[in-house]
């Protein structure tokens, strides 16, 4: 065994191995780290776009399904018609979408996401606007736009002129290290930030309006007055933080309502104008003011807007009970059954009649004519040219004392607590009286009145939302129209005592002609390199070169970016079969340089450095 060990070298027992030190396990990021990670994810633009999509998606049920804030009766009808699907939707708050907790959570997260994304960007943008323009790159020829030329001016004079020219074009200029750096176009990024900040303000304004505002609707008959109090509204939707004391104490009275219709042609019966002549007070002790309330011409009073929504007829009736006492005398609003000719229906409830309460169901034809078959009455025109009413009479208990709310446009308990009167059907014209059978009383059709439906809207976020929307449009337009632009000018001493000037430009997006204008202004009018005596000067176009051979050489140098090719000296071959001008040759009077010699890295008639 010892021989084997001697022959096979390297088989000795290895030295005692030490166990490697145990590498500590990485620790978790901890609660604070998770919070930071969650905040970074929430404030990304991707998350903001997802939340914006969820807001739009969540608003779809609010448009497709009836909402309790606008039409509670339609919600009740939907629940009764859909026994399975209705309660499921109700648990998801789909009948009150914009007040649902899940919609509020999406709305708040979107607000926080936009704030966390836009506000830091705005701070960084402000800091960059105050910072110095970036220093000139080492090789200006690599930029999308670049020009170099020679001049007899000293480098200091060239940079001073560059400073003057660029500042005249509203560039921010910094001159240091033998180069001038200029920058402008921050307004484009400012517009982008204004757009996002305006969107943030718009969300805030809409939220404030929904929390502190209110809206309601009320029906006013001619000669009646509406006081801005909760008890006067037919329908009222308050904001989450609304208080009764927030209602402004104004009053509105409807003096006269006038509607105009087409009387002939294919558009006969079509409405052309609605005018509600009102007078109002902004406070109880204020003076009466008159106003013509029309469509899209709301009344502004008490910090609210009063809109004209609709109109209809309110026939006037006088009802006497069996004892001959006047139990009811007023105008009753009728709801239109068909909007073209305003055939309307209404209900007259007389709870004060004795010994039994009375009720009537009536149909109004504003312009009554016989149908084509002569068997029924129809309305031929929406105007009240020949109003006729048909009545159906009832007596009994109206059920108003049961505590169950009832609609003023519907009779409850027919056939149960309320029985029809035999022979109680009658057709009435204005001024006619119908005596009910069985000496139950009488009803008189006194005449016609009209009513107007008003919408009262108080939205404290309306003006801020309008301002935010305007700023958003201006901001996004500015962000598309203005682009970031940077220009660098470097001046250094060249051979023969001349100064080599290099100009480079960088524009966000496609290059513009502004760079060529700046180069022209820097070189000055008529300041062009020389050519050989006797050569014909060629006209230059703004920022372009006419000499194709020299132009192609300069363009190829910039596109290829080949250092070896740029480092090789240009062969002493004449351009266009002309002798090459010696670089040390003094300038000849009346001679001009070949156009295009100012493109590329140097003069086309001089060796490249």
Coordinates of C-alpha atoms in Angstrom, one line a residue:
X1 CA 0.0 0.0 0.0
X2 CA 2.9 2.3 0.7
X3 CA 4.3 1.6 -2.8
X4 CA 1.1 2.5 -4.4
X5 CA 1.0 5.8 -2.4
X6 CA 4.5 6.6 -3.5
X7 CA 3.7 5.9 -7.2
X8 CA 0.3 7.7 -7.4
X9 CA 1.1 11.2 -6.3
X10 CA -1.6 13.5 -5.2
X11 CA -3.6 10.8 -3.5
X12 CA -2.7 11.8 0.0
X13 CA -5.6 12.4 2.3
X14 CA -6.8 16.0 2.1
X15 CA -6.4 18.3 5.0
X16 CA -9.3 18.5 7.4
X17 CA -12.1 20.4 5.8
X18 CA -13.8 23.2 7.7
X19 CA -17.5 23.6 7.3
X20 CA -18.3 26.8 5.3
X21 CA -19.7 29.6 7.2
X22 CA -23.5 29.6 7.1
X23 CA -24.8 32.3 4.8
X24 CA -27.5 34.3 6.6
X25 CA -30.9 33.9 5.0
X26 CA -32.3 37.0 3.4
X27 CA -34.7 38.8 5.6
X28 CA -38.1 39.8 4.4
X29 CA -38.9 43.3 3.3
X30 CA -41.1 43.7 6.3
X31 CA -44.4 45.6 6.7
X32 CA -42.8 49.0 5.7
X33 CA -41.3 47.4 2.6
X34 CA -44.6 45.9 1.6
X35 CA -46.2 49.3 2.0
X36 CA -43.6 50.9 -0.2
X37 CA -44.0 48.2 -2.8
X38 CA -47.8 48.6 -2.7
X39 CA -47.5 52.4 -3.0
X40 CA -45.2 52.1 -6.0
X41 CA -47.6 49.7 -7.7
X42 CA -50.6 52.0 -7.0
X43 CA -48.9 55.1 -8.3
X44 CA -47.9 53.6 -11.7
X45 CA -49.6 54.8 -14.8
X46 CA -50.6 51.3 -15.6
X47 CA -52.6 51.0 -12.4
X48 CA -54.2 54.4 -13.0
X49 CA -55.4 53.3 -16.5
X50 CA -56.8 50.1 -15.0
X51 CA -58.7 52.0 -12.4
X52 CA -60.0 54.4 -15.0
X53 CA -61.3 51.5 -17.0
X54 CA -63.0 50.0 -13.9
X55 CA -64.7 53.4 -13.2
X56 CA -66.1 53.4 -16.8
X57 CA -67.1 49.7 -16.4
X58 CA -68.8 50.3 -13.1
X59 CA -70.8 53.1 -14.5
X60 CA -72.4 50.8 -17.1
X61 CA -75.0 49.3 -14.6
X62 CA -75.9 52.8 -13.5
X63 CA -77.0 53.5 -17.1
X64 CA -78.6 50.2 -17.9
X65 CA -80.5 49.6 -14.7
X66 CA -82.9 52.0 -12.9
X67 CA -81.4 53.8 -10.0
X68 CA -83.1 54.5 -6.6
X69 CA -81.9 58.1 -6.6
X70 CA -83.6 58.9 -9.9
X71 CA -86.5 56.4 -10.3
X72 CA -87.3 54.4 -7.1
X73 CA -90.7 53.3 -8.6
X74 CA -88.9 51.7 -11.5
X75 CA -86.5 49.9 -9.1
X76 CA -89.5 48.5 -7.3
X77 CA -91.1 47.4 -10.6
X78 CA -87.9 45.7 -11.6
X79 CA -87.6 43.8 -8.4
X80 CA -91.2 42.6 -8.7
X81 CA -90.7 41.5 -12.3
X82 CA -87.4 39.8 -11.7
X83 CA -87.8 37.7 -8.5
X84 CA -84.4 36.0 -8.9
X85 CA -82.1 38.4 -10.6
X86 CA -83.5 41.5 -8.9
X87 CA -82.4 40.7 -5.3
X88 CA -79.0 39.5 -6.6
X89 CA -78.5 42.9 -8.3
X90 CA -79.7 44.6 -5.2
X91 CA -77.1 42.9 -3.0
X92 CA -74.4 44.2 -5.4
X93 CA -75.8 47.7 -5.1
X94 CA -76.4 47.8 -8.8
X95 CA -79.6 49.9 -8.2
X96 CA -77.5 52.5 -6.5
X97 CA -74.2 52.3 -8.3
X98 CA -72.8 55.7 -7.7
X99 CA -73.3 55.4 -4.0
X100 CA -72.1 51.8 -3.7
X101 CA -69.1 51.2 -1.5
X102 CA -67.2 49.3 -4.3
X103 CA -67.7 52.2 -6.7
X104 CA -66.5 54.7 -4.0
X105 CA -63.4 52.5 -3.4
X106 CA -62.5 52.5 -7.1
X107 CA -63.1 56.2 -7.3
X108 CA -60.8 56.9 -4.3
X109 CA -58.1 54.6 -5.5
X110 CA -58.1 56.3 -8.9
X111 CA -57.8 59.7 -7.2
X112 CA -54.9 58.5 -5.0
X113 CA -53.2 56.8 -7.9
X114 CA -53.3 59.9 -10.1
X115 CA -52.1 62.1 -7.2
X116 CA -49.2 59.8 -6.3
X117 CA -48.2 59.6 -10.0
X118 CA -48.6 63.2 -11.1
X119 CA -47.5 65.3 -8.1
X120 CA -43.9 63.8 -7.9
X121 CA -43.6 64.3 -11.7
X122 CA -44.6 67.9 -11.3
X123 CA -41.9 68.4 -8.6
X124 CA -39.2 66.8 -10.8
X125 CA -40.3 68.8 -13.8
X126 CA -40.1 72.1 -11.8
X127 CA -36.5 71.1 -10.7
X128 CA -35.5 70.3 -14.2
X129 CA -36.8 73.6 -15.5
X130 CA -34.6 75.4 -13.0
X131 CA -31.5 73.3 -13.7
X132 CA -28.7 74.2 -16.1
X133 CA -29.1 72.9 -19.7
X134 CA -27.1 69.7 -20.2
X135 CA -23.5 70.0 -21.3
X136 CA -22.6 69.6 -25.0
X137 CA -21.9 66.0 -26.1
X138 CA -18.3 65.1 -27.1
X139 CA -19.2 64.5 -30.7
X140 CA -21.9 66.8 -32.1
X141 CA -21.8 65.0 -35.4
X142 CA -23.7 62.1 -34.0
X143 CA -26.7 64.2 -33.4
X144 CA -29.7 64.2 -35.8
X145 CA -28.9 67.7 -36.9
X146 CA -25.3 69.0 -37.0
X147 CA -23.3 71.6 -38.9
X148 CA -19.7 72.7 -38.7
X149 CA -18.0 75.7 -40.4
X150 CA -15.1 78.0 -39.9
X151 CA -15.0 81.7 -39.2
X152 CA -12.5 84.5 -38.5
X153 CA -14.2 85.5 -35.3
X154 CA -12.6 84.6 -32.0
X155 CA -14.1 81.6 -30.0
X156 CA -15.3 84.0 -27.3
X157 CA -17.0 86.2 -29.8
X158 CA -18.7 83.2 -31.4
X159 CA -20.0 82.0 -28.1
X160 CA -21.2 85.5 -27.2
X161 CA -23.1 85.7 -30.5
X162 CA -24.6 82.2 -29.9
X163 CA -25.7 83.3 -26.5
X164 CA -27.4 86.3 -28.0
X165 CA -29.1 84.5 -30.8
X166 CA -30.4 81.6 -28.7
X167 CA -31.7 83.9 -26.0
X168 CA -33.5 85.9 -28.7
X169 CA -35.3 82.7 -29.6
X170 CA -36.3 82.1 -25.9
X171 CA -33.8 79.4 -25.2
X172 CA -32.3 78.9 -21.8
X173 CA -28.6 79.3 -22.4
X174 CA -25.5 78.3 -20.4
X175 CA -22.0 79.0 -21.7
X176 CA -19.1 77.0 -20.2
X177 CA -16.1 74.9 -21.2
X178 CA -15.9 76.5 -24.7
X179 CA -19.5 75.6 -25.6
X180 CA -22.9 77.1 -25.3
X181 CA -25.8 74.7 -24.3
X182 CA -29.4 75.8 -24.9
X183 CA -32.7 74.2 -24.3
X184 CA -36.4 75.1 -24.6
X185 CA -39.7 73.4 -25.0
X186 CA -40.5 72.6 -21.4
X187 CA -44.0 73.9 -22.1
X188 CA -44.9 70.6 -23.8
X189 CA -44.2 68.6 -20.6
X190 CA -45.9 71.3 -18.6
X191 CA -49.0 70.9 -20.7
X192 CA -48.9 67.1 -20.1
X193 CA -48.7 67.7 -16.4
X194 CA -51.4 70.3 -16.5
X195 CA -53.7 67.8 -18.3
X196 CA -53.1 65.2 -15.6
X197 CA -53.5 67.7 -12.7
X198 CA -56.7 69.0 -14.3
X199 CA -58.0 65.5 -14.5
X200 CA -57.2 65.1 -10.8
X201 CA -59.0 68.4 -10.1
X202 CA -62.0 67.2 -12.2
X203 CA -62.3 64.1 -10.1
X204 CA -62.2 66.2 -7.0
X205 CA -64.8 68.6 -8.2
X206 CA -67.2 65.8 -9.2
X207 CA -66.7 64.2 -5.8
X208 CA -67.3 67.5 -4.0
X209 CA -70.5 68.1 -6.1
X210 CA -71.9 64.7 -5.2
X211 CA -71.1 65.1 -1.6
X212 CA -72.3 68.6 -0.9
X213 CA -74.8 69.2 -3.7
X214 CA -78.4 68.2 -4.3
X215 CA -81.0 68.0 -7.0
X216 CA -84.7 67.8 -7.0
X217 CA -87.8 68.2 -9.3
X218 CA -91.1 70.0 -8.7
X219 CA -94.3 70.5 -10.6
X220 CA -95.8 74.0 -10.5
X221 CA -99.2 74.9 -11.8
X222 CA -100.0 78.3 -13.2
X223 CA -100.7 80.7 -10.3
X224 CA -98.9 78.5 -7.7
X225 CA -95.6 79.2 -5.9
X226 CA -92.7 76.9 -5.0
X227 CA -90.6 77.6 -1.9
X228 CA -87.2 75.9 -1.8
X229 CA -87.8 73.5 1.1
X230 CA -87.8 69.8 1.4
X231 CA -91.5 69.5 1.8
X232 CA -92.2 71.2 -1.5
X233 CA -90.2 68.8 -3.7
X234 CA -91.8 66.0 -5.6
X235 CA -88.5 64.3 -5.8
X236 CA -85.3 65.1 -4.0
X237 CA -81.8 63.6 -4.1
X238 CA -79.3 65.0 -1.6
X239 CA -75.6 64.6 -1.4
X240 CA -73.9 62.5 1.2
X241 CA -72.9 65.5 3.4
X242 CA -76.0 67.6 2.6
X243 CA -77.8 69.3 5.4
X244 CA -81.3 70.9 5.4
X245 CA -79.8 74.3 6.2
X246 CA -77.9 74.2 2.9
X247 CA -81.2 75.0 1.0
X248 CA -81.3 78.6 -0.2
X249 CA -84.5 80.4 0.8
X250 CA -85.8 81.4 -2.6
X251 CA -89.3 81.2 -4.1
X252 CA -90.5 80.8 -7.7
X253 CA -94.1 81.5 -8.9
X254 CA -95.4 80.4 -12.3
X255 CA -97.5 83.2 -13.8
X256 CA -98.1 81.8 -17.2
X257 CA -96.9 79.0 -19.4
X258 CA -97.0 79.2 -23.2
X259 CA -96.2 76.6 -25.8
X260 CA -96.2 77.1 -29.5
X261 CA -96.8 74.3 -32.1
X262 CA -96.6 73.9 -35.8
X263 CA -100.1 74.2 -37.2
X264 CA -99.6 72.8 -40.7
X265 CA -97.4 70.6 -42.8
X266 CA -95.6 67.4 -42.0
X267 CA -94.5 68.8 -38.7
X268 CA -98.0 69.7 -37.5
X269 CA -98.2 69.5 -33.8
X270 CA -94.4 69.7 -33.2
X271 CA -93.5 72.1 -30.4
X272 CA -91.4 75.1 -31.5
X273 CA -91.1 77.1 -28.2
X274 CA -91.8 76.8 -24.5
X275 CA -91.9 79.8 -22.3
X276 CA -92.6 79.8 -18.5
X277 CA -93.1 83.3 -17.3
X278 CA -92.2 83.4 -13.7
X279 CA -91.4 85.8 -10.9
X280 CA -89.0 84.9 -8.1
X281 CA -87.3 86.2 -4.9
X282 CA -83.8 85.2 -3.9
X283 CA -84.8 85.6 -0.2
X284 CA -88.1 86.2 1.6
X285 CA -87.4 89.9 2.1
X286 CA -86.2 90.4 -1.5
X287 CA -88.0 92.1 -4.4
X288 CA -89.9 90.2 -7.0
X289 CA -88.0 89.7 -10.2
X290 CA -89.5 88.5 -13.5
X291 CA -87.8 85.9 -15.8
X292 CA -88.7 84.1 -18.9
X293 CA -87.7 80.5 -18.2
X294 CA -87.0 78.5 -21.3
X295 CA -85.2 75.4 -22.4
X296 CA -81.4 75.7 -22.0
X297 CA -81.9 79.1 -20.3
X298 CA -81.9 78.2 -16.6
X299 CA -82.7 80.6 -13.8
X300 CA -79.7 81.2 -11.5
X301 CA -80.9 82.0 -8.0
X302 CA -79.6 81.3 -4.5
X303 CA -76.5 79.4 -5.7
X304 CA -78.7 77.0 -7.7
X305 CA -79.9 76.6 -11.2
X306 CA -83.6 76.1 -12.0
X307 CA -84.2 74.3 -15.4
X308 CA -87.4 73.9 -17.3
X309 CA -87.9 70.2 -18.0
X310 CA -91.4 69.7 -19.2
X311 CA -95.0 70.8 -19.2
X312 CA -98.5 69.5 -19.3
X313 CA -102.2 70.3 -18.6
X314 CA -103.8 70.7 -15.2
X315 CA -107.7 70.9 -15.6
X316 CA -109.6 72.8 -12.9
X317 CA -112.4 71.0 -11.0
X318 CA -114.9 71.8 -8.3
X319 CA -116.3 68.9 -6.4
X320 CA -119.3 69.0 -4.1
X321 CA -120.3 66.2 -1.7
X322 CA -123.7 64.7 -1.0
X323 CA -124.4 67.5 1.5
X324 CA -123.7 70.2 -1.2
X325 CA -120.5 71.4 0.4
X326 CA -117.5 72.2 -1.7
X327 CA -115.1 69.4 -0.8
X328 CA -112.5 70.1 -3.5
X329 CA -111.6 73.0 -5.8
X330 CA -108.2 73.1 -7.5
X331 CA -106.3 72.3 -10.7
X332 CA -105.1 68.7 -11.0
X333 CA -102.0 67.9 -13.0
X334 CA -102.5 65.2 -15.7
X335 CA -99.7 63.1 -17.1
X336 CA -99.4 62.7 -20.8
X337 CA -100.3 59.3 -22.2
X338 CA -98.9 60.0 -25.7
X339 CA -96.6 63.0 -26.2
X340 CA -97.5 63.9 -29.7
X341 CA -101.0 65.2 -29.1
X342 CA -100.8 65.3 -25.2
X343 CA -103.7 63.0 -24.5
X344 CA -103.4 62.9 -20.7
X345 CA -104.8 61.0 -17.7
X346 CA -105.3 62.1 -14.1
X347 CA -106.9 61.3 -10.8
X348 CA -109.0 63.5 -8.6
X349 CA -109.1 62.4 -4.9
X350 CA -111.6 64.0 -2.6
X351 CA -111.0 62.8 1.0
X352 CA -113.1 65.6 2.5
X353 CA -116.3 64.5 0.9
X354 CA -119.1 63.3 3.2
X355 CA -120.5 60.9 4.0
X356 CA -118.3 58.9 1.7
X357 CA -115.0 59.9 0.1
X358 CA -115.1 60.5 -3.7
X359 CA -112.6 59.8 -6.4
X360 CA -112.5 60.2 -10.2
X361 CA -110.3 58.8 -13.0
X362 CA -110.3 61.2 -16.0
X363 CA -108.8 61.3 -19.5
X364 CA -108.2 64.7 -21.2
X365 CA -108.2 65.2 -25.0
X366 CA -106.8 68.8 -25.6
X367 CA -108.3 68.9 -29.1
X368 CA -111.0 66.3 -29.2
X369 CA -112.2 64.9 -32.5
X370 CA -113.9 61.7 -33.5
X371 CA -111.8 58.8 -34.7
X372 CA -112.0 57.7 -38.3
X373 CA -114.5 54.9 -37.5
X374 CA -116.5 57.4 -35.3
X375 CA -116.5 55.0 -32.3
X376 CA -114.1 56.9 -30.0
X377 CA -112.5 60.2 -29.2
X378 CA -108.9 61.1 -30.1
X379 CA -106.8 64.3 -29.8
X380 CA -105.8 65.8 -33.1
X381 CA -103.5 68.6 -31.8
X382 CA -101.4 69.1 -28.6
X383 CA -102.8 72.6 -28.1
X384 CA -106.0 73.1 -26.0
X385 CA -108.3 74.0 -29.0
X386 CA -111.3 71.9 -27.9
X387 CA -110.6 70.2 -24.5
X388 CA -112.9 67.4 -23.5
X389 CA -112.7 65.2 -20.4
X390 CA -114.2 61.8 -19.8
X391 CA -114.9 60.8 -16.1
X392 CA -115.2 57.5 -14.2
X393 CA -116.6 58.1 -10.6
X394 CA -115.8 56.1 -7.4
X395 CA -116.8 56.3 -3.8
X396 CA -115.7 54.6 -0.6
X397 CA -112.5 54.7 1.4
X398 CA -109.4 56.1 -0.4
X399 CA -107.1 54.5 2.2
X400 CA -105.2 57.8 2.9
X401 CA -105.4 57.2 6.7
X402 CA -103.7 53.8 6.5
X403 CA -100.2 55.3 6.7
X404 CA -99.2 53.7 3.4
X405 CA -97.9 56.3 0.9
X406 CA -99.9 56.6 -2.3
X407 CA -99.2 58.1 -5.7
X408 CA -101.3 61.2 -6.6
X409 CA -101.6 59.8 -10.1
X410 CA -103.1 56.4 -9.2
X411 CA -106.2 55.2 -7.4
X412 CA -105.7 52.4 -4.8
X413 CA -108.2 49.8 -3.6
X414 CA -110.5 49.8 -6.6
X415 CA -113.0 47.0 -6.1
X416 CA -112.1 46.6 -2.5
X417 CA -112.3 49.8 -0.4
X418 CA -113.2 52.0 -3.4
X419 CA -116.3 51.1 -5.5
X420 CA -117.3 52.4 -8.9
X421 CA -120.5 54.4 -9.0
X422 CA -123.0 53.0 -11.4
X423 CA -123.7 55.4 -14.2
X424 CA -120.8 57.5 -13.0
X425 CA -119.2 57.9 -16.5
X426 CA -119.5 61.2 -18.2
X427 CA -118.0 63.4 -21.0
X428 CA -117.5 67.0 -20.0
X429 CA -116.5 70.2 -21.7
X430 CA -115.3 73.3 -19.9
X431 CA -118.1 74.8 -17.8
X432 CA -120.2 71.7 -17.6
X433 CA -121.3 70.0 -14.3
X434 CA -122.0 66.3 -13.8
X435 CA -124.3 65.3 -10.9
X436 CA -123.4 61.9 -9.6
X437 CA -126.1 59.2 -9.5
X438 CA -127.6 58.4 -6.1
X439 CA -127.2 62.0 -5.0
X440 CA -123.5 61.3 -4.2
X441 CA -122.4 64.8 -5.2
X442 CA -121.3 66.6 -8.3
X443 CA -118.2 67.6 -10.3
X444 CA -117.7 70.7 -12.5
X445 CA -115.1 71.0 -15.2
X446 CA -114.1 74.7 -14.6
X447 CA -111.5 75.1 -17.3
X448 CA -107.9 74.5 -18.3
X449 CA -104.6 75.5 -16.8
X450 CA -101.0 74.4 -17.6
X451 CA -98.1 73.3 -15.4
X452 CA -94.3 73.3 -15.7
X453 CA -91.9 70.7 -14.4
X454 CA -88.8 72.4 -12.9
X455 CA -85.5 70.9 -11.9
X456 CA -83.5 72.5 -9.1
X457 CA -79.8 71.7 -9.2
X458 CA -77.1 72.8 -6.7
X459 CA -73.6 71.6 -7.6
X460 CA -70.7 73.4 -5.8
X461 CA -68.2 71.5 -7.9
X462 CA -69.7 72.7 -11.2
X463 CA -67.4 75.8 -11.7
X464 CA -64.2 73.9 -10.6
X465 CA -65.1 71.1 -12.9
X466 CA -65.6 73.5 -15.8
X467 CA -62.2 75.1 -15.1
X468 CA -60.5 71.7 -14.8
X469 CA -62.0 70.6 -18.1
X470 CA -60.8 73.7 -19.9
X471 CA -57.3 73.3 -18.5
X472 CA -57.3 69.6 -19.5
X473 CA -58.1 70.5 -23.1
X474 CA -55.5 73.3 -23.2
X475 CA -52.9 71.1 -21.5
X476 CA -53.3 68.1 -23.9
X477 CA -53.2 70.5 -26.9
X478 CA -50.0 72.1 -25.7
X479 CA -48.4 68.8 -25.1
X480 CA -48.9 67.8 -28.7
X481 CA -47.9 71.2 -30.2
X482 CA -44.7 72.0 -28.2
X483 CA -41.6 69.7 -28.4
X484 CA -38.4 69.7 -26.4
X485 CA -35.5 71.2 -28.3
X486 CA -31.8 71.4 -27.5
X487 CA -28.9 73.1 -29.3
X488 CA -25.2 73.1 -28.6
X489 CA -22.6 75.4 -30.1
X490 CA -18.9 74.7 -29.7
X491 CA -16.1 77.0 -30.8
X492 CA -12.5 76.1 -30.9
X493 CA -9.3 77.3 -32.5
X494 CA -8.5 75.7 -35.8
X495 CA -5.5 75.8 -38.1
X496 CA -4.5 79.0 -39.8
X497 CA -5.8 81.1 -37.0
X498 CA -9.4 80.5 -37.8
X499 CA -12.2 79.3 -35.5
X500 CA -14.0 76.0 -36.0
X501 CA -17.6 76.2 -35.0
X502 CA -19.7 73.1 -34.4
X503 CA -23.5 73.3 -34.0
X504 CA -25.6 70.3 -33.0
X505 CA -29.4 70.0 -32.5
X506 CA -31.7 67.5 -30.9
X507 CA -35.5 67.7 -31.2
X508 CA -38.0 65.4 -29.5
X509 CA -39.7 63.9 -32.5
X510 CA -38.9 64.9 -36.1
X511 CA -36.3 67.7 -36.7
X512 CA -37.6 71.1 -37.5
X513 CA -36.4 74.0 -39.6
X514 CA -35.6 76.0 -36.5
X515 CA -32.1 74.5 -36.4
X516 CA -31.3 75.8 -39.9
X517 CA -32.6 79.2 -38.9
X518 CA -30.3 79.2 -35.9
X519 CA -27.3 78.2 -38.0
X520 CA -28.0 81.0 -40.5
X521 CA -28.3 83.5 -37.7
X522 CA -25.0 82.4 -36.1
X523 CA -23.1 82.6 -39.4
X524 CA -24.6 86.0 -40.1
X525 CA -25.8 87.5 -43.4
X526 CA -23.4 86.7 -46.3
X527 CA -20.8 85.1 -44.0
X528 CA -19.9 82.0 -46.1
X529 CA -16.6 80.2 -46.7
X530 CA -14.6 81.0 -49.8
X531 CA -14.1 79.1 -53.0
X532 CA -11.5 79.4 -55.8
X533 CA -11.5 82.6 -57.7
X534 CA -13.7 82.7 -60.7
X535 CA -16.1 80.1 -59.5
X536 CA -19.8 80.8 -59.9
X537 CA -21.7 81.1 -56.5
X538 CA -24.6 78.8 -56.2
X539 CA -27.8 79.8 -54.5
X540 CA -28.5 78.2 -51.2
X541 CA -32.0 77.2 -50.0
X542 CA -32.9 77.6 -46.3
X543 CA -31.0 74.8 -44.5
X544 CA -30.3 72.7 -47.8
X545 CA -27.2 72.2 -50.0
X546 CA -27.1 72.4 -53.7
X547 CA -23.7 70.6 -54.3
X548 CA -24.8 67.0 -54.5
X549 CA -21.3 65.5 -54.4
X550 CA -20.2 67.3 -51.3
X551 CA -23.6 66.9 -49.6
X552 CA -23.6 63.1 -50.2
X553 CA -20.1 62.9 -48.6
X554 CA -21.2 64.8 -45.4
X555 CA -24.5 62.9 -45.1
X556 CA -22.7 59.6 -45.5
X557 CA -20.2 60.5 -42.8
X558 CA -23.1 61.2 -40.3
X559 CA -25.1 58.1 -41.2
X560 CA -22.3 55.5 -41.2
X561 CA -20.8 56.9 -37.9
X562 CA -17.6 55.1 -39.0
X563 CA -14.7 56.5 -37.0
X564 CA -12.1 55.1 -39.4
X565 CA -13.6 56.8 -42.4
X566 CA -13.9 60.1 -40.6
X567 CA -10.3 59.8 -39.4
X568 CA -8.9 59.4 -42.9
X569 CA -7.9 62.6 -44.7
X570 CA -9.8 63.7 -47.8
X571 CA -7.8 62.9 -50.9
X572 CA -6.4 65.9 -52.7
X573 CA -8.8 65.5 -55.6
X574 CA -10.7 68.5 -56.9
X575 CA -14.4 68.7 -56.4
X576 CA -16.2 69.0 -59.7
X577 CA -12.8 68.8 -61.6
X578 CA -11.6 72.0 -59.9
X579 CA -8.3 72.4 -58.1
X580 CA -8.5 72.0 -54.4
X581 CA -8.0 75.2 -52.5
X582 CA -5.0 75.2 -50.2
X583 CA -6.1 75.5 -46.6
X584 CA -3.5 78.2 -45.8
X585 CA -4.3 80.2 -49.0
X586 CA -5.5 83.7 -48.2
X587 CA -9.1 84.5 -48.9
X588 CA -9.7 85.8 -52.4
X589 CA -11.8 88.9 -52.9
X590 CA -15.2 88.2 -54.5
X591 CA -14.9 84.4 -54.1
X592 CA -17.5 82.2 -52.3
X593 CA -17.3 78.8 -50.8
X594 CA -19.0 75.8 -52.4
X595 CA -22.5 75.5 -50.9
X596 CA -22.7 72.4 -48.8
X597 CA -19.2 72.8 -47.4
X598 CA -20.7 73.6 -44.1
X599 CA -22.3 70.2 -43.8
X600 CA -20.6 67.3 -42.1
X601 CA -17.6 67.3 -39.9
X602 CA -15.5 70.0 -41.6
X603 CA -14.9 72.0 -44.7
X604 CA -15.2 69.9 -47.9
X605 CA -12.0 71.5 -49.3
X606 CA -9.8 70.9 -46.2
X607 CA -8.3 67.7 -44.7
X608 CA -10.3 66.3 -41.9
X609 CA -8.7 66.2 -38.5

